[in-house]
Amino acid sequence: MSQICWLGPHDSFPNPLLGTDPDPSVPGLIAVSERIYPDQLLQAYQLGIFPWYSDEQPVLWWSPDPRMILKPENFKCSESLRKNIRLYCQDVQSELLVDADFGAVIRACATSSRKDQDGTWITHEIMDAYTTIHEQGHAHSIALVEQGELIGGLYCVALGGMVFGESMFSRKPNASKMALAALSAWCIQNQVAMIDCQQETAHLSSLGAAPISRDDFLQQLRISLNQSNIEIPWKFDKNILTHWL
């Protein structure tokens, strides 16, 4: 761990493009810090680095190799998911809300149990930092609402022409998949080349995500950050889901 730099609040991250992992025994771990600051968080995303840690740990900053990404056009929409989408779009009491209640979505992600990862990594400090960059227009939420109740959704970060997926949750079957289907359809419409999914899981693989090398990811990231095809504020509703029907 002594080889991994400890960042102060105004320190810059080491660039993953310019060197190997600081400590080969912890592949992908780029830096450590005591706190997480919104400006530092945005700098991290621009370098392809993200935070992932637990309450009892310092802030751990990662740039894994390989990197899991989803090309939006490769999203796998199963027949059962298409049926859910069709019913959802026909239901007059269902809504898809974008950036309507970011706090509710990130809290739901933090408290949802899941097979592939423990939601407890979304600490109070994480929620505060992402809420701040949401208020700055860089983080976004997609919420599925049925009869006034939040049933699923996701939150993500968007910079330039790049979208970084963060976390999803479901309170009804396929609700998080519908949120990802909506995000993927929106990315296709806005010529977003890939959605960063960070780490490989069987669930993400089943939805069409695939690993690429860190170098390939960082090269594509640099290109995407220089694009400006994403309009602010985000505006779309459940009709975007009809892309998959």
XYZ file of C-alpha atoms in Angstrom:
245
model
C 0.000 0.000 0.000
C 2.973 2.339 0.540
C 3.440 2.557 -3.232
C -0.089 3.895 -3.728
C -0.335 7.678 -3.389
C -2.437 9.204 -0.629
C -4.341 12.183 -2.043
C -5.007 15.406 -0.224
C -8.084 17.478 -1.128
C -6.224 19.451 -3.816
C -3.952 16.722 -5.182
C -4.207 15.369 -8.721
C -4.686 11.705 -9.546
C -1.975 9.689 -11.250
C -2.981 9.181 -14.882
C -3.702 5.455 -15.545
C -2.636 5.964 -19.178
C 0.894 6.906 -18.157
C 1.873 3.954 -15.988
C 1.083 0.566 -14.506
C -0.813 -0.098 -11.279
C 1.110 1.338 -8.300
C 0.787 -1.911 -6.337
C 0.505 -5.104 -8.449
C -0.895 -6.962 -5.436
C -4.007 -4.751 -5.606
C -4.691 -4.526 -9.366
C -6.693 -1.503 -10.428
C -6.219 0.480 -7.219
C -4.868 3.874 -8.304
C -4.989 6.077 -5.186
C -6.357 6.455 -1.666
C -7.777 9.486 0.129
C -9.326 10.339 3.464
C -12.351 12.132 2.046
C -14.220 12.414 -1.238
C -14.668 15.895 -2.693
C -16.992 16.737 -5.628
C -14.294 18.514 -7.671
C -11.904 15.623 -7.135
C -14.668 13.186 -8.081
C -15.167 14.922 -11.433
C -11.420 14.919 -12.058
C -11.378 11.184 -11.368
C -14.086 10.471 -13.957
C -12.218 12.435 -16.590
C -9.271 10.073 -16.022
C -11.381 6.903 -15.983
C -11.124 6.498 -12.196
C -14.004 5.849 -9.794
C -14.409 5.459 -6.005
C -15.422 2.140 -4.446
C -14.990 1.471 -0.763
C -16.841 0.624 2.454
C -17.651 2.696 5.529
C -14.719 1.359 7.530
C -12.190 2.025 4.745
C -10.503 5.145 3.392
C -11.689 6.262 -0.049
C -10.279 3.789 -2.593
C -9.955 4.995 -6.196
C -9.986 2.394 -8.992
C -9.183 2.022 -12.679
C -9.551 -1.722 -13.359
C -8.126 -3.681 -16.256
C -10.155 -4.965 -18.015
C -13.008 -2.453 -17.867
C -16.661 -3.469 -18.249
C -18.585 -1.390 -20.796
C -21.933 -1.548 -22.551
C -22.263 -0.382 -26.119
C -25.851 0.922 -26.054
C -26.829 -0.818 -29.286
C -25.707 -4.141 -27.748
C -28.165 -3.949 -24.854
C -29.915 -7.330 -24.669
C -33.656 -6.844 -24.459
C -35.189 -10.251 -23.788
C -38.727 -11.192 -24.777
C -39.833 -11.052 -21.142
C -38.333 -7.575 -20.792
C -40.061 -6.439 -23.989
C -43.348 -7.648 -22.496
C -42.663 -5.637 -19.322
C -41.812 -2.566 -21.406
C -44.945 -2.896 -23.499
C -47.172 -3.157 -20.421
C -45.364 -0.297 -18.711
C -45.764 2.009 -21.684
C -49.479 1.151 -21.922
C -50.137 1.766 -18.212
C -51.416 5.326 -17.768
C -50.388 5.235 -14.084
C -46.738 4.492 -14.823
C -44.050 7.130 -15.361
C -40.353 7.317 -16.155
C -38.862 10.369 -14.446
C -35.463 11.846 -15.276
C -33.659 13.844 -12.575
C -36.923 14.304 -10.683
C -35.653 13.034 -7.302
C -31.971 12.148 -7.489
C -31.745 11.728 -3.717
C -34.495 9.115 -3.606
C -32.856 7.088 -6.384
C -29.355 7.057 -4.890
C -30.758 6.195 -1.445
C -32.701 3.305 -2.991
C -29.526 2.060 -4.683
C -27.651 2.303 -1.373
C -30.202 0.261 0.563
C -31.017 -2.410 -2.035
C -29.563 -5.876 -1.590
C -28.135 -7.483 -4.714
C -26.516 -10.735 -5.725
C -23.421 -9.377 -7.474
C -22.428 -6.568 -5.149
C -23.147 -5.149 -1.729
C -25.036 -1.882 -1.907
C -23.347 -0.694 1.300
C -20.444 0.782 -0.716
C -22.751 3.768 -1.384
C -21.896 5.554 1.854
C -23.371 8.819 3.121
C -20.240 10.548 1.866
C -20.748 9.032 -1.607
C -24.380 10.167 -1.633
C -23.395 13.719 -0.651
C -20.674 13.949 -3.331
C -22.857 12.610 -6.148
C -25.767 14.820 -5.083
C -23.462 17.824 -5.371
C -22.354 16.937 -8.889
C -26.001 16.212 -9.756
C -26.811 19.787 -8.738
C -23.976 20.884 -11.051
C -25.591 18.982 -13.945
C -23.103 16.094 -14.134
C -24.998 13.251 -12.403
C -28.441 12.027 -13.418
C -31.171 9.686 -12.252
C -33.780 7.618 -14.041
C -36.736 6.572 -11.882
C -39.568 4.194 -12.736
C -42.767 5.071 -10.894
C -45.902 2.945 -10.776
C -49.061 4.260 -9.123
C -46.973 6.886 -7.364
C -44.455 4.361 -5.981
C -40.764 4.206 -6.938
C -40.188 0.669 -8.257
C -36.744 0.876 -9.870
C -34.109 3.089 -11.369
C -30.466 4.012 -11.724
C -28.077 6.904 -11.413
C -25.123 7.780 -13.608
C -22.563 10.461 -14.442
C -22.300 12.176 -17.838
C -19.353 14.240 -19.093
C -18.901 15.361 -22.688
C -20.185 12.473 -24.793
C -19.571 9.827 -22.130
C -21.949 8.154 -19.679
C -20.708 6.340 -16.578
C -23.240 3.941 -15.048
C -23.116 3.837 -11.272
C -25.819 1.719 -9.646
C -29.304 0.319 -10.268
C -32.089 -0.986 -8.059
C -35.341 -2.928 -8.460
C -38.370 -3.250 -6.245
C -40.292 -5.132 -8.942
C -38.949 -7.692 -11.428
C -37.106 -6.150 -14.388
C -37.518 -2.563 -13.134
C -33.779 -1.839 -13.108
C -33.440 -3.465 -16.527
C -36.090 -1.120 -17.874
C -34.146 1.831 -16.456
C -31.000 0.601 -18.219
C -33.016 -0.020 -21.398
C -34.200 3.600 -21.253
C -30.658 4.880 -20.707
C -29.343 2.729 -23.567
C -32.043 3.955 -25.948
C -31.312 7.549 -24.983
C -27.588 6.972 -25.546
C -28.298 5.588 -29.020
C -30.349 8.693 -29.842
C -27.543 10.937 -28.582
C -24.689 9.022 -30.247
C -23.069 7.953 -26.976
C -20.594 5.222 -27.912
C -20.449 3.380 -24.597
C -21.744 3.257 -21.046
C -19.062 2.589 -18.460
C -20.117 -0.313 -16.227
C -16.848 -0.361 -14.250
C -16.558 -3.963 -13.051
C -17.517 -7.251 -14.628
C -20.536 -9.115 -13.237
C -22.666 -11.936 -14.605
C -25.738 -9.690 -14.410
C -24.143 -6.999 -16.583
C -22.892 -9.636 -19.030
C -26.440 -10.956 -19.396
C -27.547 -7.448 -20.410
C -24.954 -7.136 -23.168
C -21.993 -5.548 -21.392
C -18.502 -6.849 -22.149
C -14.951 -6.243 -20.900
C -12.384 -4.250 -22.872
C -8.789 -3.439 -21.984
C -8.139 -0.442 -19.772
C -6.045 1.159 -22.510
C -8.894 0.833 -25.029
C -11.349 2.243 -22.494
C -9.149 5.229 -21.666
C -8.518 5.992 -25.330
C -12.258 5.953 -26.074
C -12.910 8.013 -22.939
C -10.522 10.724 -24.102
C -12.345 10.926 -27.447
C -15.790 10.976 -25.811
C -14.910 13.693 -23.313
C -14.162 16.040 -26.210
C -17.636 15.533 -27.675
C -20.646 17.624 -26.740
C -23.557 15.604 -28.085
C -25.337 15.351 -24.707
C -27.846 18.121 -24.097
C -28.460 19.518 -20.619
C -30.925 19.174 -18.993
C -31.834 15.608 -19.826
C -35.412 15.339 -21.072
C -37.139 12.079 -21.941
C -39.985 9.914 -20.657
C -41.158 6.295 -20.828
C -41.846 6.580 -24.566
C -38.098 6.202 -25.121
C -38.552 2.544 -24.155
C -40.480 1.916 -27.375
C -37.071 1.838 -29.100
C -36.883 -1.800 -27.982
C -40.358 -2.836 -29.164
